[in-house]
PDB file of N, H, CA, C and O in Angstrom:
ATOM      1  N   MET A   1      -9.379   6.907 -24.663  1.00  0.00           N
ATOM      2  CA  MET A   1      -8.308   6.301 -23.902  1.00  0.00           C
ATOM      3  C   MET A   1      -8.594   6.496 -22.421  1.00  0.00           C
ATOM      4  O   MET A   1      -8.880   7.603 -21.966  1.00  0.00           O
ATOM      5  N   HIS A   2      -8.514   5.424 -21.697  1.00  0.00           N
ATOM      6  H   HIS A   2      -8.282   4.525 -22.067  1.00  0.00           H
ATOM      7  CA  HIS A   2      -8.827   5.457 -20.271  1.00  0.00           C
ATOM      8  C   HIS A   2      -7.522   5.442 -19.482  1.00  0.00           C
ATOM      9  O   HIS A   2      -6.846   4.415 -19.423  1.00  0.00           O
ATOM     10  N   LEU A   3      -7.161   6.570 -18.876  1.00  0.00           N
ATOM     11  H   LEU A   3      -7.709   7.405 -18.923  1.00  0.00           H
ATOM     12  CA  LEU A   3      -5.881   6.696 -18.188  1.00  0.00           C
ATOM     13  C   LEU A   3      -5.921   6.231 -16.735  1.00  0.00           C
ATOM     14  O   LEU A   3      -4.872   6.048 -16.117  1.00  0.00           O
ATOM     15  N   GLU A   4      -7.098   6.040 -16.193  1.00  0.00           N
ATOM     16  H   GLU A   4      -7.950   6.187 -16.695  1.00  0.00           H
ATOM     17  CA  GLU A   4      -7.205   5.674 -14.780  1.00  0.00           C
ATOM     18  C   GLU A   4      -6.562   4.319 -14.492  1.00  0.00           C
ATOM     19  O   GLU A   4      -6.105   4.087 -13.373  1.00  0.00           O
ATOM     20  N   GLU A   5      -6.517   3.430 -15.464  1.00  0.00           N
ATOM     21  H   GLU A   5      -6.888   3.618 -16.373  1.00  0.00           H
ATOM     22  CA  GLU A   5      -5.925   2.112 -15.226  1.00  0.00           C
ATOM     23  C   GLU A   5      -4.433   2.204 -14.925  1.00  0.00           C
ATOM     24  O   GLU A   5      -3.885   1.312 -14.279  1.00  0.00           O
ATOM     25  N   PHE A   6      -3.767   3.260 -15.378  1.00  0.00           N
ATOM     26  H   PHE A   6      -4.212   3.986 -15.903  1.00  0.00           H
ATOM     27  CA  PHE A   6      -2.338   3.424 -15.130  1.00  0.00           C
ATOM     28  C   PHE A   6      -2.048   4.053 -13.769  1.00  0.00           C
ATOM     29  O   PHE A   6      -0.906   4.019 -13.311  1.00  0.00           O
ATOM     30  N   SER A   7      -3.046   4.620 -13.123  1.00  0.00           N
ATOM     31  H   SER A   7      -3.974   4.648 -13.495  1.00  0.00           H
ATOM     32  CA  SER A   7      -2.808   5.298 -11.852  1.00  0.00           C
ATOM     33  C   SER A   7      -2.852   4.347 -10.660  1.00  0.00           C
ATOM     34  O   SER A   7      -2.438   4.721  -9.563  1.00  0.00           O
ATOM     35  N   GLU A   8      -3.340   3.141 -10.854  1.00  0.00           N
ATOM     36  H   GLU A   8      -3.676   2.837 -11.745  1.00  0.00           H
ATOM     37  CA  GLU A   8      -3.410   2.181  -9.758  1.00  0.00           C
ATOM     38  C   GLU A   8      -2.168   1.304  -9.757  1.00  0.00           C
ATOM     39  O   GLU A   8      -1.680   0.896 -10.811  1.00  0.00           O
ATOM     40  N   GLY A   9      -1.670   1.023  -8.579  1.00  0.00           N
ATOM     41  H   GLY A   9      -2.066   1.354  -7.723  1.00  0.00           H
ATOM     42  CA  GLY A   9      -0.504   0.158  -8.472  1.00  0.00           C
ATOM     43  C   GLY A   9       0.021   0.140  -7.057  1.00  0.00           C
ATOM     44  O   GLY A   9      -0.410   0.923  -6.210  1.00  0.00           O
ATOM     45  N   SER A  10       0.952  -0.757  -6.808  1.00  0.00           N
ATOM     46  H   SER A  10       1.302  -1.392  -7.496  1.00  0.00           H
ATOM     47  CA  SER A  10       1.505  -0.873  -5.459  1.00  0.00           C
ATOM     48  C   SER A  10       3.026  -0.775  -5.475  1.00  0.00           C
ATOM     49  O   SER A  10       3.677  -1.188  -4.515  1.00  0.00           O
ATOM     50  N   SER A  11       3.599  -0.242  -6.538  1.00  0.00           N
ATOM     51  H   SER A  11       3.070   0.093  -7.317  1.00  0.00           H
ATOM     52  CA  SER A  11       5.052  -0.124  -6.624  1.00  0.00           C
ATOM     53  C   SER A  11       5.541   1.043  -5.763  1.00  0.00           C
ATOM     54  O   SER A  11       4.750   1.806  -5.208  1.00  0.00           O
ATOM     55  N   PHE A  12       6.865   1.156  -5.673  1.00  0.00           N
ATOM     56  H   PHE A  12       7.507   0.536  -6.124  1.00  0.00           H
ATOM     57  CA  PHE A  12       7.447   2.254  -4.893  1.00  0.00           C
ATOM     58  C   PHE A  12       7.016   3.607  -5.447  1.00  0.00           C
ATOM     59  O   PHE A  12       6.711   4.520  -4.680  1.00  0.00           O
ATOM     60  N   LEU A  13       6.989   3.744  -6.771  1.00  0.00           N
ATOM     61  H   LEU A  13       7.237   3.002  -7.394  1.00  0.00           H
ATOM     62  CA  LEU A  13       6.612   5.026  -7.373  1.00  0.00           C
ATOM     63  C   LEU A  13       5.163   5.386  -7.084  1.00  0.00           C
ATOM     64  O   LEU A  13       4.842   6.565  -6.930  1.00  0.00           O
ATOM     65  N   HIS A  14       4.292   4.404  -7.008  1.00  0.00           N
ATOM     66  H   HIS A  14       4.553   3.447  -7.133  1.00  0.00           H
ATOM     67  CA  HIS A  14       2.897   4.686  -6.695  1.00  0.00           C
ATOM     68  C   HIS A  14       2.724   5.082  -5.232  1.00  0.00           C
ATOM     69  O   HIS A  14       1.858   5.894  -4.908  1.00  0.00           O
ATOM     70  N   ARG A  15       3.540   4.515  -4.350  1.00  0.00           N
ATOM     71  H   ARG A  15       4.243   3.854  -4.613  1.00  0.00           H
ATOM     72  CA  ARG A  15       3.410   4.800  -2.918  1.00  0.00           C
ATOM     73  C   ARG A  15       4.177   6.044  -2.490  1.00  0.00           C
ATOM     74  O   ARG A  15       3.939   6.560  -1.398  1.00  0.00           O
ATOM     75  N   ALA A  16       5.091   6.539  -3.321  1.00  0.00           N
ATOM     76  H   ALA A  16       5.285   6.120  -4.208  1.00  0.00           H
ATOM     77  CA  ALA A  16       5.942   7.669  -2.937  1.00  0.00           C
ATOM     78  C   ALA A  16       5.118   8.950  -2.770  1.00  0.00           C
ATOM     79  O   ALA A  16       4.085   9.140  -3.412  1.00  0.00           O
ATOM     80  N   ASP A  17       5.604   9.802  -1.903  1.00  0.00           N
ATOM     81  H   ASP A  17       6.443   9.648  -1.381  1.00  0.00           H
ATOM     82  CA  ASP A  17       4.966  11.092  -1.652  1.00  0.00           C
ATOM     83  C   ASP A  17       5.010  11.938  -2.924  1.00  0.00           C
ATOM     84  O   ASP A  17       6.064  12.028  -3.555  1.00  0.00           O
ATOM     85  N   PRO A  18       3.903  12.558  -3.316  1.00  0.00           N
ATOM     86  CA  PRO A  18       3.895  13.378  -4.532  1.00  0.00           C
ATOM     87  C   PRO A  18       4.934  14.498  -4.513  1.00  0.00           C
ATOM     88  O   PRO A  18       5.481  14.850  -5.558  1.00  0.00           O
ATOM     89  N   ARG A  19       5.210  15.061  -3.336  1.00  0.00           N
ATOM     90  H   ARG A  19       4.766  14.775  -2.487  1.00  0.00           H
ATOM     91  CA  ARG A  19       6.225  16.120  -3.256  1.00  0.00           C
ATOM     92  C   ARG A  19       7.604  15.584  -3.594  1.00  0.00           C
ATOM     93  O   ARG A  19       8.403  16.278  -4.223  1.00  0.00           O
ATOM     94  N   LEU A  20       7.890  14.359  -3.183  1.00  0.00           N
ATOM     95  H   LEU A  20       7.241  13.795  -2.672  1.00  0.00           H
ATOM     96  CA  LEU A  20       9.166  13.730  -3.507  1.00  0.00           C
ATOM     97  C   LEU A  20       9.281  13.499  -5.009  1.00  0.00           C
ATOM     98  O   LEU A  20      10.343  13.724  -5.589  1.00  0.00           O
ATOM     99  N   LYS A  21       8.208  13.056  -5.637  1.00  0.00           N
ATOM    100  H   LYS A  21       7.346  12.873  -5.166  1.00  0.00           H
ATOM    101  CA  LYS A  21       8.228  12.809  -7.080  1.00  0.00           C
ATOM    102  C   LYS A  21       8.452  14.106  -7.853  1.00  0.00           C
ATOM    103  O   LYS A  21       9.202  14.122  -8.829  1.00  0.00           O
ATOM    104  N   ILE A  22       7.814  15.183  -7.430  1.00  0.00           N
ATOM    105  H   ILE A  22       7.205  15.171  -6.637  1.00  0.00           H
ATOM    106  CA  ILE A  22       8.001  16.479  -8.092  1.00  0.00           C
ATOM    107  C   ILE A  22       9.431  16.962  -7.911  1.00  0.00           C
ATOM    108  O   ILE A  22      10.033  17.476  -8.854  1.00  0.00           O
ATOM    109  N   PHE A  23       9.985  16.805  -6.713  1.00  0.00           N
ATOM    110  H   PHE A  23       9.497  16.387  -5.947  1.00  0.00           H
ATOM    111  CA  PHE A  23      11.359  17.230  -6.443  1.00  0.00           C
ATOM    112  C   PHE A  23      12.354  16.447  -7.289  1.00  0.00           C
ATOM    113  O   PHE A  23      13.242  17.037  -7.905  1.00  0.00           O
ATOM    114  N   VAL A  24      12.215  15.131  -7.324  1.00  0.00           N
ATOM    115  H   VAL A  24      11.493  14.652  -6.824  1.00  0.00           H
ATOM    116  CA  VAL A  24      13.135  14.297  -8.104  1.00  0.00           C
ATOM    117  C   VAL A  24      13.010  14.615  -9.588  1.00  0.00           C
ATOM    118  O   VAL A  24      14.021  14.693 -10.286  1.00  0.00           O
ATOM    119  N   PHE A  25      11.800  14.797 -10.078  1.00  0.00           N
ATOM    120  H   PHE A  25      10.979  14.733  -9.511  1.00  0.00           H
ATOM    121  CA  PHE A  25      11.602  15.137 -11.485  1.00  0.00           C
ATOM    122  C   PHE A  25      12.223  16.490 -11.813  1.00  0.00           C
ATOM    123  O   PHE A  25      12.806  16.660 -12.884  1.00  0.00           O
ATOM    124  N   SER A  26      12.105  17.453 -10.902  1.00  0.00           N
ATOM    125  H   SER A  26      11.632  17.315 -10.032  1.00  0.00           H
ATOM    126  CA  SER A  26      12.694  18.777 -11.127  1.00  0.00           C
ATOM    127  C   SER A  26      14.214  18.701 -11.207  1.00  0.00           C
ATOM    128  O   SER A  26      14.820  19.302 -12.094  1.00  0.00           O
ATOM    129  N   ILE A  27      14.830  17.970 -10.291  1.00  0.00           N
ATOM    130  H   ILE A  27      14.338  17.482  -9.570  1.00  0.00           H
ATOM    131  CA  ILE A  27      16.285  17.810 -10.310  1.00  0.00           C
ATOM    132  C   ILE A  27      16.723  17.114 -11.593  1.00  0.00           C
ATOM    133  O   ILE A  27      17.689  17.536 -12.227  1.00  0.00           O
ATOM    134  N   PHE A  28      16.027  16.060 -11.978  1.00  0.00           N
ATOM    135  H   PHE A  28      15.242  15.717 -11.463  1.00  0.00           H
ATOM    136  CA  PHE A  28      16.355  15.332 -13.204  1.00  0.00           C
ATOM    137  C   PHE A  28      16.217  16.237 -14.426  1.00  0.00           C
ATOM    138  O   PHE A  28      17.044  16.170 -15.335  1.00  0.00           O
ATOM    139  N   SER A  29      15.186  17.082 -14.460  1.00  0.00           N
ATOM    140  H   SER A  29      14.515  17.137 -13.721  1.00  0.00           H
ATOM    141  CA  SER A  29      14.983  17.996 -15.582  1.00  0.00           C
ATOM    142  C   SER A  29      16.109  19.013 -15.684  1.00  0.00           C
ATOM    143  O   SER A  29      16.581  19.305 -16.783  1.00  0.00           O
ATOM    144  N   VAL A  30      16.544  19.554 -14.554  1.00  0.00           N
ATOM    145  H   VAL A  30      16.161  19.317 -13.661  1.00  0.00           H
ATOM    146  CA  VAL A  30      17.643  20.519 -14.555  1.00  0.00           C
ATOM    147  C   VAL A  30      18.929  19.849 -15.018  1.00  0.00           C
ATOM    148  O   VAL A  30      19.684  20.425 -15.801  1.00  0.00           O
ATOM    149  N   LEU A  31      19.180  18.645 -14.541  1.00  0.00           N
ATOM    150  H   LEU A  31      18.566  18.177 -13.905  1.00  0.00           H
ATOM    151  CA  LEU A  31      20.384  17.926 -14.966  1.00  0.00           C
ATOM    152  C   LEU A  31      20.365  17.650 -16.466  1.00  0.00           C
ATOM    153  O   LEU A  31      21.391  17.783 -17.133  1.00  0.00           O
ATOM    154  N   CYS A  32      19.235  17.276 -16.987  1.00  0.00           N
ATOM    155  H   CYS A  32      18.402  17.168 -16.445  1.00  0.00           H
ATOM    156  CA  CYS A  32      19.133  17.022 -18.434  1.00  0.00           C
ATOM    157  C   CYS A  32      19.297  18.310 -19.232  1.00  0.00           C
ATOM    158  O   CYS A  32      19.927  18.307 -20.290  1.00  0.00           O
ATOM    159  N   ALA A  33      18.739  19.402 -18.738  1.00  0.00           N
ATOM    160  H   ALA A  33      18.227  19.404 -17.879  1.00  0.00           H
ATOM    161  CA  ALA A  33      18.810  20.670 -19.462  1.00  0.00           C
ATOM    162  C   ALA A  33      20.214  21.258 -19.452  1.00  0.00           C
ATOM    163  O   ALA A  33      20.595  21.964 -20.386  1.00  0.00           O
ATOM    164  N   THR A  34      20.983  20.979 -18.415  1.00  0.00           N
ATOM    165  H   THR A  34      20.674  20.406 -17.656  1.00  0.00           H
ATOM    166  CA  THR A  34      22.312  21.576 -18.304  1.00  0.00           C
ATOM    167  C   THR A  34      23.432  20.622 -18.702  1.00  0.00           C
ATOM    168  O   THR A  34      24.604  20.996 -18.650  1.00  0.00           O
ATOM    169  N   ALA A  35      23.100  19.416 -19.092  1.00  0.00           N
ATOM    170  H   ALA A  35      22.148  19.111 -19.135  1.00  0.00           H
ATOM    171  CA  ALA A  35      24.123  18.441 -19.485  1.00  0.00           C
ATOM    172  C   ALA A  35      24.782  18.888 -20.786  1.00  0.00           C
ATOM    173  O   ALA A  35      24.104  19.223 -21.757  1.00  0.00           O
ATOM    174  N   THR A  36      26.096  18.887 -20.791  1.00  0.00           N
ATOM    175  H   THR A  36      26.647  18.615 -20.003  1.00  0.00           H
ATOM    176  CA  THR A  36      26.820  19.318 -21.988  1.00  0.00           C
ATOM    177  C   THR A  36      27.438  18.149 -22.738  1.00  0.00           C
ATOM    178  O   THR A  36      27.838  18.311 -23.891  1.00  0.00           O
ATOM    179  N   GLY A  37      27.526  17.000 -22.131  1.00  0.00           N
ATOM    180  H   GLY A  37      27.202  16.869 -21.194  1.00  0.00           H
ATOM    181  CA  GLY A  37      28.175  15.862 -22.765  1.00  0.00           C
ATOM    182  C   GLY A  37      27.250  15.018 -23.625  1.00  0.00           C
ATOM    183  O   GLY A  37      27.702  14.063 -24.258  1.00  0.00           O
ATOM    184  N   LEU A  38      25.974  15.346 -23.662  1.00  0.00           N
ATOM    185  H   LEU A  38      25.607  16.121 -23.149  1.00  0.00           H
ATOM    186  CA  LEU A  38      25.029  14.554 -24.439  1.00  0.00           C
ATOM    187  C   LEU A  38      25.036  14.991 -25.895  1.00  0.00           C
ATOM    188  O   LEU A  38      25.037  16.184 -26.197  1.00  0.00           O
ATOM    189  N   LYS A  39      25.039  14.035 -26.774  1.00  0.00           N
ATOM    190  H   LYS A  39      25.038  13.066 -26.529  1.00  0.00           H
ATOM    191  CA  LYS A  39      24.983  14.349 -28.201  1.00  0.00           C
ATOM    192  C   LYS A  39      23.549  14.214 -28.680  1.00  0.00           C
ATOM    193  O   LYS A  39      22.882  13.215 -28.410  1.00  0.00           O
ATOM    194  N   THR A  40      23.090  15.216 -29.383  1.00  0.00           N
ATOM    195  H   THR A  40      23.632  16.027 -29.602  1.00  0.00           H
ATOM    196  CA  THR A  40      21.716  15.177 -29.891  1.00  0.00           C
ATOM    197  C   THR A  40      21.691  15.040 -31.383  1.00  0.00           C
ATOM    198  O   THR A  40      20.616  14.992 -31.980  1.00  0.00           O
TER     199      THR A  40
END
C-alpha cells in the first residue's frame, strides 16, 4: 500500500500548520473521551 498519494493535496487541512492539527486533534480527543451523553 502506497500512502504517499494521500499526503499530497491543496485543501485547508493539507496547508494547515502541523501544530494546529495536533492541538485540534488533542482537544477533539479529550472531548470524545469525556463525553457522557454518547451511547455506545
